GROMACS .gro file of N, CA, C and O in nm:
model
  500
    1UNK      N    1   2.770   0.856  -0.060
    1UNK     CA    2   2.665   0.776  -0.119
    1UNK      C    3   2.540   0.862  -0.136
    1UNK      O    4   2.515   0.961  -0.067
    2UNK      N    5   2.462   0.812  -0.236
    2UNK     CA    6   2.344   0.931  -0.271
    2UNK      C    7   2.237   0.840  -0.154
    2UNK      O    8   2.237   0.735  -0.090
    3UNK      N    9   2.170   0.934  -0.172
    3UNK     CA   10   2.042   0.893  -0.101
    3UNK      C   11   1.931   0.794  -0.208
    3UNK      O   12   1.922   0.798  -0.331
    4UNK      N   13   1.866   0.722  -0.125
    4UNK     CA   14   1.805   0.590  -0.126
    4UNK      C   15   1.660   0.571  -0.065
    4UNK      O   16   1.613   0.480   0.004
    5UNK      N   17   1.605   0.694  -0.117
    5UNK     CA   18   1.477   0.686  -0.035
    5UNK      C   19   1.405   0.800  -0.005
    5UNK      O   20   1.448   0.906  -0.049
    6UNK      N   21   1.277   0.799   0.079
    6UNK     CA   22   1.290   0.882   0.152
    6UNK      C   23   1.185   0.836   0.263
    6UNK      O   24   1.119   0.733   0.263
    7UNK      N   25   1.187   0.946   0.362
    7UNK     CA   26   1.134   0.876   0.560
    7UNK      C   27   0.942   0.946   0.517
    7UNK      O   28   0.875   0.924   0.618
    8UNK      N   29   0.882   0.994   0.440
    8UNK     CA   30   0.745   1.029   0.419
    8UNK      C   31   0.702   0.990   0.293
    8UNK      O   32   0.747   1.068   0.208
    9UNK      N   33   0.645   0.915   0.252
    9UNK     CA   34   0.544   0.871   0.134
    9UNK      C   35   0.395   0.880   0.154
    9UNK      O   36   0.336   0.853   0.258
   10UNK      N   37   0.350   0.916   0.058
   10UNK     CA   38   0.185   0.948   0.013
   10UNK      C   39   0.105   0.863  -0.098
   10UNK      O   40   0.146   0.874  -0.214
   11UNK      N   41   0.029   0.806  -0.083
   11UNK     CA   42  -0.039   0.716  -0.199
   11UNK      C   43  -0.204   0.818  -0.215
   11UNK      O   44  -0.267   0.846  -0.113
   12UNK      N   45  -0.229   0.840  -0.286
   12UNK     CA   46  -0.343   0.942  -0.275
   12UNK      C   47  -0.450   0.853  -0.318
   12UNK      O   48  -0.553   0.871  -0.252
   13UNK      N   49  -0.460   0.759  -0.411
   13UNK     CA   50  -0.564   0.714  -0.531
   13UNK      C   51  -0.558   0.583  -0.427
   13UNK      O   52  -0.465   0.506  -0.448
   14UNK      N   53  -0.636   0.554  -0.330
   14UNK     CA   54  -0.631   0.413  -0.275
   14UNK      C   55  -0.739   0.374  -0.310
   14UNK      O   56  -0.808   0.476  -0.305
   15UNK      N   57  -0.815   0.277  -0.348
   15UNK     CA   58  -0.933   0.229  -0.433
   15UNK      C   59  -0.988   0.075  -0.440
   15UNK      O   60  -1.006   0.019  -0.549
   16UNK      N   61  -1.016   0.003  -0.299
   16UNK     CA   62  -1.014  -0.163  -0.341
   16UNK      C   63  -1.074  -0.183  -0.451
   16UNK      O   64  -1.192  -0.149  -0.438
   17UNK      N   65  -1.047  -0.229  -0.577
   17UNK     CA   66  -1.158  -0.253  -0.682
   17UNK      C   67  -1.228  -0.415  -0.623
   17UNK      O   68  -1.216  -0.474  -0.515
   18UNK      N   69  -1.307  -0.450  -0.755
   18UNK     CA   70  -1.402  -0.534  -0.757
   18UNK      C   71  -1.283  -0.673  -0.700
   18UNK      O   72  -1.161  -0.665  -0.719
   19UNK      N   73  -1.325  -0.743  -0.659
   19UNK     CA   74  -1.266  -0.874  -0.591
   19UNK      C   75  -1.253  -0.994  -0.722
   19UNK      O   76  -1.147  -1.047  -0.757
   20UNK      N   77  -1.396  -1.021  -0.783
   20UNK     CA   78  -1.416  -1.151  -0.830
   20UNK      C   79  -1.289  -1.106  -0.925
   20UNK      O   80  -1.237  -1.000  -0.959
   21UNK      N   81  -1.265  -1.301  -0.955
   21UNK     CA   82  -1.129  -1.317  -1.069
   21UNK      C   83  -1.178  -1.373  -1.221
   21UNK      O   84  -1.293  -1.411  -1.240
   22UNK      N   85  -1.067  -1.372  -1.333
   22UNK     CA   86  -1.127  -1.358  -1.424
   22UNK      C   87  -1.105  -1.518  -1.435
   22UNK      O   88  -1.027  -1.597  -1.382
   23UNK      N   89  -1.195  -1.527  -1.514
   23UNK     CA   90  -1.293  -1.685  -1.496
   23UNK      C   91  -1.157  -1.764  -1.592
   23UNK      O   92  -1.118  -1.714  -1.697
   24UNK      N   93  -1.101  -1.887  -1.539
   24UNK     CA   94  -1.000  -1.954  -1.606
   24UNK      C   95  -0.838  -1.917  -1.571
   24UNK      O   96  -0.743  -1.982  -1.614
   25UNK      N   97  -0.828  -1.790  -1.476
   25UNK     CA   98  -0.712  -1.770  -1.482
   25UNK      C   99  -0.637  -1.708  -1.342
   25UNK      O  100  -0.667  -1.589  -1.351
   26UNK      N  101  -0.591  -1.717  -1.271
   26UNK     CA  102  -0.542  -1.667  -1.163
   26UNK      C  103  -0.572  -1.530  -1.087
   26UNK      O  104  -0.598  -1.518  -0.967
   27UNK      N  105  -0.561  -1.402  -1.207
   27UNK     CA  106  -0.593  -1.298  -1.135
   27UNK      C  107  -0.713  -1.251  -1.057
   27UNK      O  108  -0.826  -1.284  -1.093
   28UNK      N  109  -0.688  -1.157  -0.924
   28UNK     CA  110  -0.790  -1.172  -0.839
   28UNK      C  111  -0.790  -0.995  -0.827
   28UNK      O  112  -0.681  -0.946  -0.801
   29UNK      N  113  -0.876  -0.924  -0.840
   29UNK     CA  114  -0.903  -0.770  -0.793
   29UNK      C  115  -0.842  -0.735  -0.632
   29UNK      O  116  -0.905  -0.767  -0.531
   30UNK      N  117  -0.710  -0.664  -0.630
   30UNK     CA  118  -0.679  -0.634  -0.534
   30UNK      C  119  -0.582  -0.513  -0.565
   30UNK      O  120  -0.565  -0.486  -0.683
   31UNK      N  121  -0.510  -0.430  -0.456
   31UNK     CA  122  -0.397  -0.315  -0.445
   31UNK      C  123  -0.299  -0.371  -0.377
   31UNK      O  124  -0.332  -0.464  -0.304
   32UNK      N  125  -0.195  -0.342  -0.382
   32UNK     CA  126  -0.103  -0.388  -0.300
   32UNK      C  127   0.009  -0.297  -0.278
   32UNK      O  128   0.028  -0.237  -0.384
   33UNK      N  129   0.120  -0.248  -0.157
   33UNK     CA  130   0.223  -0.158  -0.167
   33UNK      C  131   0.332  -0.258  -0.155
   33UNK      O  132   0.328  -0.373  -0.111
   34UNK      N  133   0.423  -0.194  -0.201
   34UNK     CA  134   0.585  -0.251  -0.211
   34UNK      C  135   0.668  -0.153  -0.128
   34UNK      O  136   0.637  -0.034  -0.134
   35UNK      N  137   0.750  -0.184  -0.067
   35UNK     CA  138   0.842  -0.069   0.050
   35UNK      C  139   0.977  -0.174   0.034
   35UNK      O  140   1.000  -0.276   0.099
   36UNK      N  141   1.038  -0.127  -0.051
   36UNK     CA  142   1.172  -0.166  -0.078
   36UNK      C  143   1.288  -0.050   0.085
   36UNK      O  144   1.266   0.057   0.142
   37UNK      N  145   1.374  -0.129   0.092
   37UNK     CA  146   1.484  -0.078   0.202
   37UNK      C  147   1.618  -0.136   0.167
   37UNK      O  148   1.663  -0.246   0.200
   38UNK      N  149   1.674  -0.042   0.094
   38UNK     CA  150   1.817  -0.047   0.064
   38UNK      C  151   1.937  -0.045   0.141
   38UNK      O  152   2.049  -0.089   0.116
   39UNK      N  153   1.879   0.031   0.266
   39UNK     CA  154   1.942   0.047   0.410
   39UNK      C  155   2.001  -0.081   0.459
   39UNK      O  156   1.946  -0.190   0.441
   40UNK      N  157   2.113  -0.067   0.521
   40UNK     CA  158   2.178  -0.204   0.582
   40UNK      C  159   2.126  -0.187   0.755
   40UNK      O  160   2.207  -0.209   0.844
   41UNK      N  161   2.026  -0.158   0.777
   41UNK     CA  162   1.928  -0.167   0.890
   41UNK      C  163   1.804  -0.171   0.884
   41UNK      O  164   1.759  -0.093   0.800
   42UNK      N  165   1.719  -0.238   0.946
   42UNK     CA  166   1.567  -0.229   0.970
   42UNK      C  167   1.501  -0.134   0.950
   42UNK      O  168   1.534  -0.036   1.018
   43UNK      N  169   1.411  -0.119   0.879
   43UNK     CA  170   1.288   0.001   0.859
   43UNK      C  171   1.198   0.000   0.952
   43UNK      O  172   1.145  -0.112   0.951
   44UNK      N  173   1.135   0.092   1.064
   44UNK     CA  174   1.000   0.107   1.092
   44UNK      C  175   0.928   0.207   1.062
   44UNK      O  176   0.921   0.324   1.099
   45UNK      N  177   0.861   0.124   0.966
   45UNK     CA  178   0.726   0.260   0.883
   45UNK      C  179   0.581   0.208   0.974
   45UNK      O  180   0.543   0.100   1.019
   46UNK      N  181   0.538   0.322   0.973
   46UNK     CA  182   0.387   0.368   1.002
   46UNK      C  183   0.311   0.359   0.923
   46UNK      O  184   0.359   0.409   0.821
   47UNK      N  185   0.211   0.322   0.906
   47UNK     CA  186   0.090   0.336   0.792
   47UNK      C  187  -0.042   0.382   0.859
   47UNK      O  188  -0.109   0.320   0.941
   48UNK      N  189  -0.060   0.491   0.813
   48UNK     CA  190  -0.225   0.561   0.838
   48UNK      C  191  -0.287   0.559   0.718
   48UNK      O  192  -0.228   0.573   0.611
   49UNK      N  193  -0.381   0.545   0.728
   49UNK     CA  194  -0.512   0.530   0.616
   49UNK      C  195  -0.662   0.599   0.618
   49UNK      O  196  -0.770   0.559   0.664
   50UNK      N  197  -0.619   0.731   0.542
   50UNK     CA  198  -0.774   0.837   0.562
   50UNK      C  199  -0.872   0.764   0.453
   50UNK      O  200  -0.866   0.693   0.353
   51UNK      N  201  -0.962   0.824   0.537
   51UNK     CA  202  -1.090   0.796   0.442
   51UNK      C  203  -1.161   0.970   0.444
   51UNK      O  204  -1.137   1.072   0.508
   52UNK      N  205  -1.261   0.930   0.332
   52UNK     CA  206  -1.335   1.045   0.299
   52UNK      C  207  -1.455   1.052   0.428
   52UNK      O  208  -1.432   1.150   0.499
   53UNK      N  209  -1.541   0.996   0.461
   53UNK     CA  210  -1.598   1.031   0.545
   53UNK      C  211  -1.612   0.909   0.695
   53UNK      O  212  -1.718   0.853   0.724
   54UNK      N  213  -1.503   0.895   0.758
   54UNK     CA  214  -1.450   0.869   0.916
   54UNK      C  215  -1.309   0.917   0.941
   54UNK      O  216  -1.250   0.993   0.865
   55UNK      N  217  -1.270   0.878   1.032
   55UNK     CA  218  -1.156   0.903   1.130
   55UNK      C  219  -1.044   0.840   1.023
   55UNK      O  220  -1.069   0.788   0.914
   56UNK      N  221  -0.917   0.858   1.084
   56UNK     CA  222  -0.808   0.766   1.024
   56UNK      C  223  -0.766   0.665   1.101
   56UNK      O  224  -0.748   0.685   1.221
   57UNK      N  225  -0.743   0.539   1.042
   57UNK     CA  226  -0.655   0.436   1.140
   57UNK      C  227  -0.487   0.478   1.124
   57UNK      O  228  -0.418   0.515   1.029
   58UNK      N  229  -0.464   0.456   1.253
   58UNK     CA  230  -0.323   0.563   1.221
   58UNK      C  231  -0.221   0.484   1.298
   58UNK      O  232  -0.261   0.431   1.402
   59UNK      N  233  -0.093   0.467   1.263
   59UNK     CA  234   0.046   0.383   1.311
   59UNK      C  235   0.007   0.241   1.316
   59UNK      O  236   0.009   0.160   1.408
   60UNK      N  237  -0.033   0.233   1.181
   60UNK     CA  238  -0.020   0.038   1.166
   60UNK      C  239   0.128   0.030   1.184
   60UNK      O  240   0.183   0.136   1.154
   61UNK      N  241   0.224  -0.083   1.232
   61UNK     CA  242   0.333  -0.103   1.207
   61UNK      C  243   0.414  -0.170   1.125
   61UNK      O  244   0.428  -0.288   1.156
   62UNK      N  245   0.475  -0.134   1.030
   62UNK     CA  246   0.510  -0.267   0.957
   62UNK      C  247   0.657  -0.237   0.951
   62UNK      O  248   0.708  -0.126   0.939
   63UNK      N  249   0.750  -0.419   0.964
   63UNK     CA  250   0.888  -0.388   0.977
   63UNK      C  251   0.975  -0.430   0.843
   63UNK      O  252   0.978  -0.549   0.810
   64UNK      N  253   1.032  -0.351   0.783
   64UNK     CA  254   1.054  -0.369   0.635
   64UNK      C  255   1.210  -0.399   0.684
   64UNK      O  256   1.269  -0.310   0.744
   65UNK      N  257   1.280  -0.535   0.654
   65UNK     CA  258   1.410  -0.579   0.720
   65UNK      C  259   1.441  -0.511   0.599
   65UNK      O  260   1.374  -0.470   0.504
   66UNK      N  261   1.635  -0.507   0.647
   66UNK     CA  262   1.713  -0.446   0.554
   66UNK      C  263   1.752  -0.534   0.434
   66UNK      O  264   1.788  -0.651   0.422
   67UNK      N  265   1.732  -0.435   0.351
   67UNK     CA  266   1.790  -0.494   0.180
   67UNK      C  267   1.695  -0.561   0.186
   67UNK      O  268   1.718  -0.678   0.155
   68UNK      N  269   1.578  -0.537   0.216
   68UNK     CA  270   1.504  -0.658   0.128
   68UNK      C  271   1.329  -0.554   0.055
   68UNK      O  272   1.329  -0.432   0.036
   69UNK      N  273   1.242  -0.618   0.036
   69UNK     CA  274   1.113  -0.559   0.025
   69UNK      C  275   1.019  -0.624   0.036
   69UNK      O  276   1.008  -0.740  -0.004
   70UNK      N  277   0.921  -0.547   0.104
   70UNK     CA  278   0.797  -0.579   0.182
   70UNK      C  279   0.661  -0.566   0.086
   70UNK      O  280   0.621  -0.452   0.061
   71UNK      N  281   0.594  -0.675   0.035
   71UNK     CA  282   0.472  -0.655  -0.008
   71UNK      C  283   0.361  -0.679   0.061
   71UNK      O  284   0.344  -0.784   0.123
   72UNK      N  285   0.261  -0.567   0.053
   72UNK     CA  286   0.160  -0.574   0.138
   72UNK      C  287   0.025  -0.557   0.070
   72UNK      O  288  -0.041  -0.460   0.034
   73UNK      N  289   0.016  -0.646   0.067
   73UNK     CA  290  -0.185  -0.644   0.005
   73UNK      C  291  -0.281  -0.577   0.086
   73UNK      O  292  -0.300  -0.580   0.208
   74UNK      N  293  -0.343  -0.511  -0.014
   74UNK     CA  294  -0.432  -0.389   0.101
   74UNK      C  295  -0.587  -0.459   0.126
   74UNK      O  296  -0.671  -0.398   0.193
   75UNK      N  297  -0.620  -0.606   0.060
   75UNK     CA  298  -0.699  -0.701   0.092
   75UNK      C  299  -0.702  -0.808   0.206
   75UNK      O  300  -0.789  -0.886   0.242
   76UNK      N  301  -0.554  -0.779   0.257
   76UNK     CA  302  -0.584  -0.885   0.374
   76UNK      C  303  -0.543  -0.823   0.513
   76UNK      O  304  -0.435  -0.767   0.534
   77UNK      N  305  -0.632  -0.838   0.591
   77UNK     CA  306  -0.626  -0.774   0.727
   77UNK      C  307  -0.499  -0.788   0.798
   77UNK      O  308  -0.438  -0.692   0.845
   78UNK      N  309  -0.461  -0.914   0.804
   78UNK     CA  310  -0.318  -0.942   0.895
   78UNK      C  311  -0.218  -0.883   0.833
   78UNK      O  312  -0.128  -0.879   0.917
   79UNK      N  313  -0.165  -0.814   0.694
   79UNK     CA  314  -0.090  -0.769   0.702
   79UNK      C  315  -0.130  -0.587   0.714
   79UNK      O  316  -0.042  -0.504   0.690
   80UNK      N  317  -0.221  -0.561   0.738
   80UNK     CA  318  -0.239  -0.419   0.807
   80UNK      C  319  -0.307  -0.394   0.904
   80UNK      O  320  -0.405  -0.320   0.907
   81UNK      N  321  -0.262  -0.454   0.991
   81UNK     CA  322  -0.313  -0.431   1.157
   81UNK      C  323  -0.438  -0.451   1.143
   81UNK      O  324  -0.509  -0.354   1.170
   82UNK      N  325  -0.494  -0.552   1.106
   82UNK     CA  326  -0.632  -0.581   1.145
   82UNK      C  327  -0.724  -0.530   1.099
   82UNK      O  328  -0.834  -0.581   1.115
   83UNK      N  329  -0.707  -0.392   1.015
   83UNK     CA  330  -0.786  -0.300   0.949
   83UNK      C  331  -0.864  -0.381   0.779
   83UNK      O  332  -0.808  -0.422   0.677
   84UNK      N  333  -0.989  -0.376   0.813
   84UNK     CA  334  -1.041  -0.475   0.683
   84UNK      C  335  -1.141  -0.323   0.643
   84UNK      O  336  -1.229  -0.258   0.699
   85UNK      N  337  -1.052  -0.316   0.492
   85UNK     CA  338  -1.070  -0.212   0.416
   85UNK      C  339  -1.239  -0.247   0.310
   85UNK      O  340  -1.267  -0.354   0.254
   86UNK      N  341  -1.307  -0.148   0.313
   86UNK     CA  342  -1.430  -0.191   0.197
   86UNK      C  343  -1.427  -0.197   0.065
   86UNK      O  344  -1.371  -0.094   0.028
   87UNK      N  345  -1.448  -0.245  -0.003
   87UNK     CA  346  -1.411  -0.232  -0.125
   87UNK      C  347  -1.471  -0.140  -0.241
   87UNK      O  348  -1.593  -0.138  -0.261
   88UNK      N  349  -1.393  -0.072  -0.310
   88UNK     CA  350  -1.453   0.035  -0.380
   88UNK      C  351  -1.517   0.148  -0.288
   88UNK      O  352  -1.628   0.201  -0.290
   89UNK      N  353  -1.407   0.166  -0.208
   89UNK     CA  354  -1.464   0.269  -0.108
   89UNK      C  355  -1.275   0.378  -0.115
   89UNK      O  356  -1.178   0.324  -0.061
   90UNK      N  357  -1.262   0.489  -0.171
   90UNK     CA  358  -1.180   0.547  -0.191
   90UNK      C  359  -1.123   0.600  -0.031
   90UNK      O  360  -1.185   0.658   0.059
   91UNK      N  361  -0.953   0.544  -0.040
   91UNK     CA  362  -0.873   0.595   0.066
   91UNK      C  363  -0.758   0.647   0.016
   91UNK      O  364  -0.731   0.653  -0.104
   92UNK      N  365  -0.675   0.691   0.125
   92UNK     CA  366  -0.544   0.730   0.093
   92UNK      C  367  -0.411   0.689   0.203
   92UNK      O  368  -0.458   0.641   0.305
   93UNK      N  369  -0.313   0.694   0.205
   93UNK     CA  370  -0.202   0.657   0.238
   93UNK      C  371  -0.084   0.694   0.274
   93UNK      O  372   0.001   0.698   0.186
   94UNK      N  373  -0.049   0.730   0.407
   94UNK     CA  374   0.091   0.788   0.455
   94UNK      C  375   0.162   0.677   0.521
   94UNK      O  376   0.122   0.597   0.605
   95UNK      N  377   0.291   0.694   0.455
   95UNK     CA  378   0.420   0.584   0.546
   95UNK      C  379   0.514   0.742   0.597
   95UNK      O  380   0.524   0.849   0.536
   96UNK      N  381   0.564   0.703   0.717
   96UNK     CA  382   0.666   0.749   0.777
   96UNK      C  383   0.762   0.665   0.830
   96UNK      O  384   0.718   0.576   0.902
   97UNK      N  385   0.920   0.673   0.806
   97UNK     CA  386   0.966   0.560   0.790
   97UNK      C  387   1.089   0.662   0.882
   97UNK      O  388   1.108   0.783   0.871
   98UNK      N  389   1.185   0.525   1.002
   98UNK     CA  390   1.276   0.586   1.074
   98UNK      C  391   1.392   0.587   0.986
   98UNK      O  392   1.490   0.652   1.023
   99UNK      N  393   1.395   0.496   0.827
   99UNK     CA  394   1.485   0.519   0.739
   99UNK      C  395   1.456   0.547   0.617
   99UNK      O  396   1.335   0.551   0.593
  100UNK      N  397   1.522   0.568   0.534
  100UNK     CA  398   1.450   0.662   0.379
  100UNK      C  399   1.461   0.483   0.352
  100UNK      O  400   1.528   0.388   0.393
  101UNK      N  401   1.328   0.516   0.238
  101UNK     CA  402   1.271   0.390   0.155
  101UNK      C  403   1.230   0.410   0.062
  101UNK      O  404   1.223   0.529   0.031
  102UNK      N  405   1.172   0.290  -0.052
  102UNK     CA  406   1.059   0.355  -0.159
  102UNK      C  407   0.949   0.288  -0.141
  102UNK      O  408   0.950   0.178  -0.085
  103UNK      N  409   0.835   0.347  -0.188
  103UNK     CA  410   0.716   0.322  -0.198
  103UNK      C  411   0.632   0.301  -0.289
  103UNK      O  412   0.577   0.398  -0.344
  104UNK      N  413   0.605   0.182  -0.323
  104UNK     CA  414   0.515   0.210  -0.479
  104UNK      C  415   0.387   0.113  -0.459
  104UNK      O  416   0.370   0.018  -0.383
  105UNK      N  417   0.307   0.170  -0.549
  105UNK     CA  418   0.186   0.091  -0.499
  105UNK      C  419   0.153   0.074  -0.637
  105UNK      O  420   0.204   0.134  -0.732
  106UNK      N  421   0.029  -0.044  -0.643
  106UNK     CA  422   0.030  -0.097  -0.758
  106UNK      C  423  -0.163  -0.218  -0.732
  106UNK      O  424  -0.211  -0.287  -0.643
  107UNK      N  425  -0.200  -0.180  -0.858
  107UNK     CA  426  -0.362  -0.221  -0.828
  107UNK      C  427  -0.445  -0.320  -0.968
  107UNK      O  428  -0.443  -0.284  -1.085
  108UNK      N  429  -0.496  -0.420  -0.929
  108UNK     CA  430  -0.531  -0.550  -1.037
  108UNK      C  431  -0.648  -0.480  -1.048
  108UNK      O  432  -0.695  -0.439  -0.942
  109UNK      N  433  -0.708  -0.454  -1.152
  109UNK     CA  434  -0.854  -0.410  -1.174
  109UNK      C  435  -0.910  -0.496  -1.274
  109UNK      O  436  -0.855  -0.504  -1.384
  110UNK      N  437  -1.021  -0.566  -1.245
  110UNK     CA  438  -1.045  -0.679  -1.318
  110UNK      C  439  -1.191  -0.691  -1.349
  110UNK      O  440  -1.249  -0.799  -1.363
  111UNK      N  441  -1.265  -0.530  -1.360
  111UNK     CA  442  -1.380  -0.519  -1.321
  111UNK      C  443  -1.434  -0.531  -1.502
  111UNK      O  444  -1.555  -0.543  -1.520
  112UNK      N  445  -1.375  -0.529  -1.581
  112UNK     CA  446  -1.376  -0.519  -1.741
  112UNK      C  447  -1.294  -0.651  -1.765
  112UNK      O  448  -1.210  -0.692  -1.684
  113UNK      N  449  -1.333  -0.736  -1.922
  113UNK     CA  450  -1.250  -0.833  -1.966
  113UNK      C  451  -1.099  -0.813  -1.986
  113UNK      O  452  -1.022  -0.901  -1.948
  114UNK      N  453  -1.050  -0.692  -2.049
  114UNK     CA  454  -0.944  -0.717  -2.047
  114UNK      C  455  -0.839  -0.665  -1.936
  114UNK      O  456  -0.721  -0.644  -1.965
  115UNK      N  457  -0.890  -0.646  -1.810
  115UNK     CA  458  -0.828  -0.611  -1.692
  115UNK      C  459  -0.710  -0.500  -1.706
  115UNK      O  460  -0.652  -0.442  -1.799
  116UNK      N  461  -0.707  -0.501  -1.616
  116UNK     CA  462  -0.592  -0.354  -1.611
  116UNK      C  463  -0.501  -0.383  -1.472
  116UNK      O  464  -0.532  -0.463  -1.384
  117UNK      N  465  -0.373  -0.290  -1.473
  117UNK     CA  466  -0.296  -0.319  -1.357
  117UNK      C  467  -0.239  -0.203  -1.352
  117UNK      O  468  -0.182  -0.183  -1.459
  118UNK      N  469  -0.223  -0.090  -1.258
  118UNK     CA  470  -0.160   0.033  -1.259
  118UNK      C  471  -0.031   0.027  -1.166
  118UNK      O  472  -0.060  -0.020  -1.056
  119UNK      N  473   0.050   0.047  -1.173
  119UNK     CA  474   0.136   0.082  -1.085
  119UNK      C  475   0.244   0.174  -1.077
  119UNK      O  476   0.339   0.156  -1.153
  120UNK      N  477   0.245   0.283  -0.988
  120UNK     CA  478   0.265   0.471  -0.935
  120UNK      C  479   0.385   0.417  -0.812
  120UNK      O  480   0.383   0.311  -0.750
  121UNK      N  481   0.505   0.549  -0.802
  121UNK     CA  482   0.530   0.576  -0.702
  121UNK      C  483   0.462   0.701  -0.632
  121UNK      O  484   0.422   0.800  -0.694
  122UNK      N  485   0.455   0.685  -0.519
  122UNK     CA  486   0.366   0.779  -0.478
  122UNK      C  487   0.484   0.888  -0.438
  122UNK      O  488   0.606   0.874  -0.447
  123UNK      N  489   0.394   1.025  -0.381
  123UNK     CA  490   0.474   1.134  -0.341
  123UNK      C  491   0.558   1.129  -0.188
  123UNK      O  492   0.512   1.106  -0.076
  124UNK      N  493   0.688   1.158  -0.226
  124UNK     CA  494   0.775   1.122  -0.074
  124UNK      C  495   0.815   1.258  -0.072
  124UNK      O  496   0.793   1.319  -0.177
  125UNK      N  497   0.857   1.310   0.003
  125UNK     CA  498   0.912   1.418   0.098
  125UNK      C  499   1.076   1.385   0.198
  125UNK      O  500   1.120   1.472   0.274
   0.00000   0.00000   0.00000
């Protein structure tokens, strides 16, 4: 069987944009990662999060069950260990995972009328 992943991912461009939503319609300014696990066992990935000028918060835990995928909004504290990110304040992103996975991250920018939505796999190893 080929391989399905991999155990180090990198998100470089981490960026909360603007919050407010566009007036009449659902979308709300946020980032979010996806950690898909194809594995017929449990994932435990790590998440550290540098910033440009402090320390890193380092081994958030998150448990990505098998065959399934994990979305994680980088706006709400409970799903990243408590860590309440600033907004429009540039970070970056390492998973280390005890099984190969993918990683993709993906961001609502809603700071202009006709909004934008990017979404990158980041660099795995």
């Amino acid at each position: 069987m080929s391989r399905q992943g991999a155990k180090n991912w990198y998100i470089i461009d981490g960026y909360l944009p603007y919050k407010g939503k566009v007036e009449g319609d659902i979308f709300e300014g946020h980032e979010a990662v996806m950690i898909l696990n194809c594995q017929s066992e449990d994932a435990e990935v790590r998440m550290d999060i540098f910033y440009e000028e402090r320390e890193p918060d380092r081994d958030i835990s998150i448990l990505v069950k098998a065959e399934r995928v994990k979305c994680i909004r980088m706006d709400h504290p409970e799903e990243i260990g408590g860590i309440r990110l600033e907004r429009q304040l540039q970070y970056s992103l390492r998973f280390r995972s005890d099984k190969d996975v993918i990683v993709q991250y993906g961001r609502m920018d809603i700071a202009q009328p006709n909004l934008a939505y990017i979404g990158m796999i980041g660099y795995s190893e």
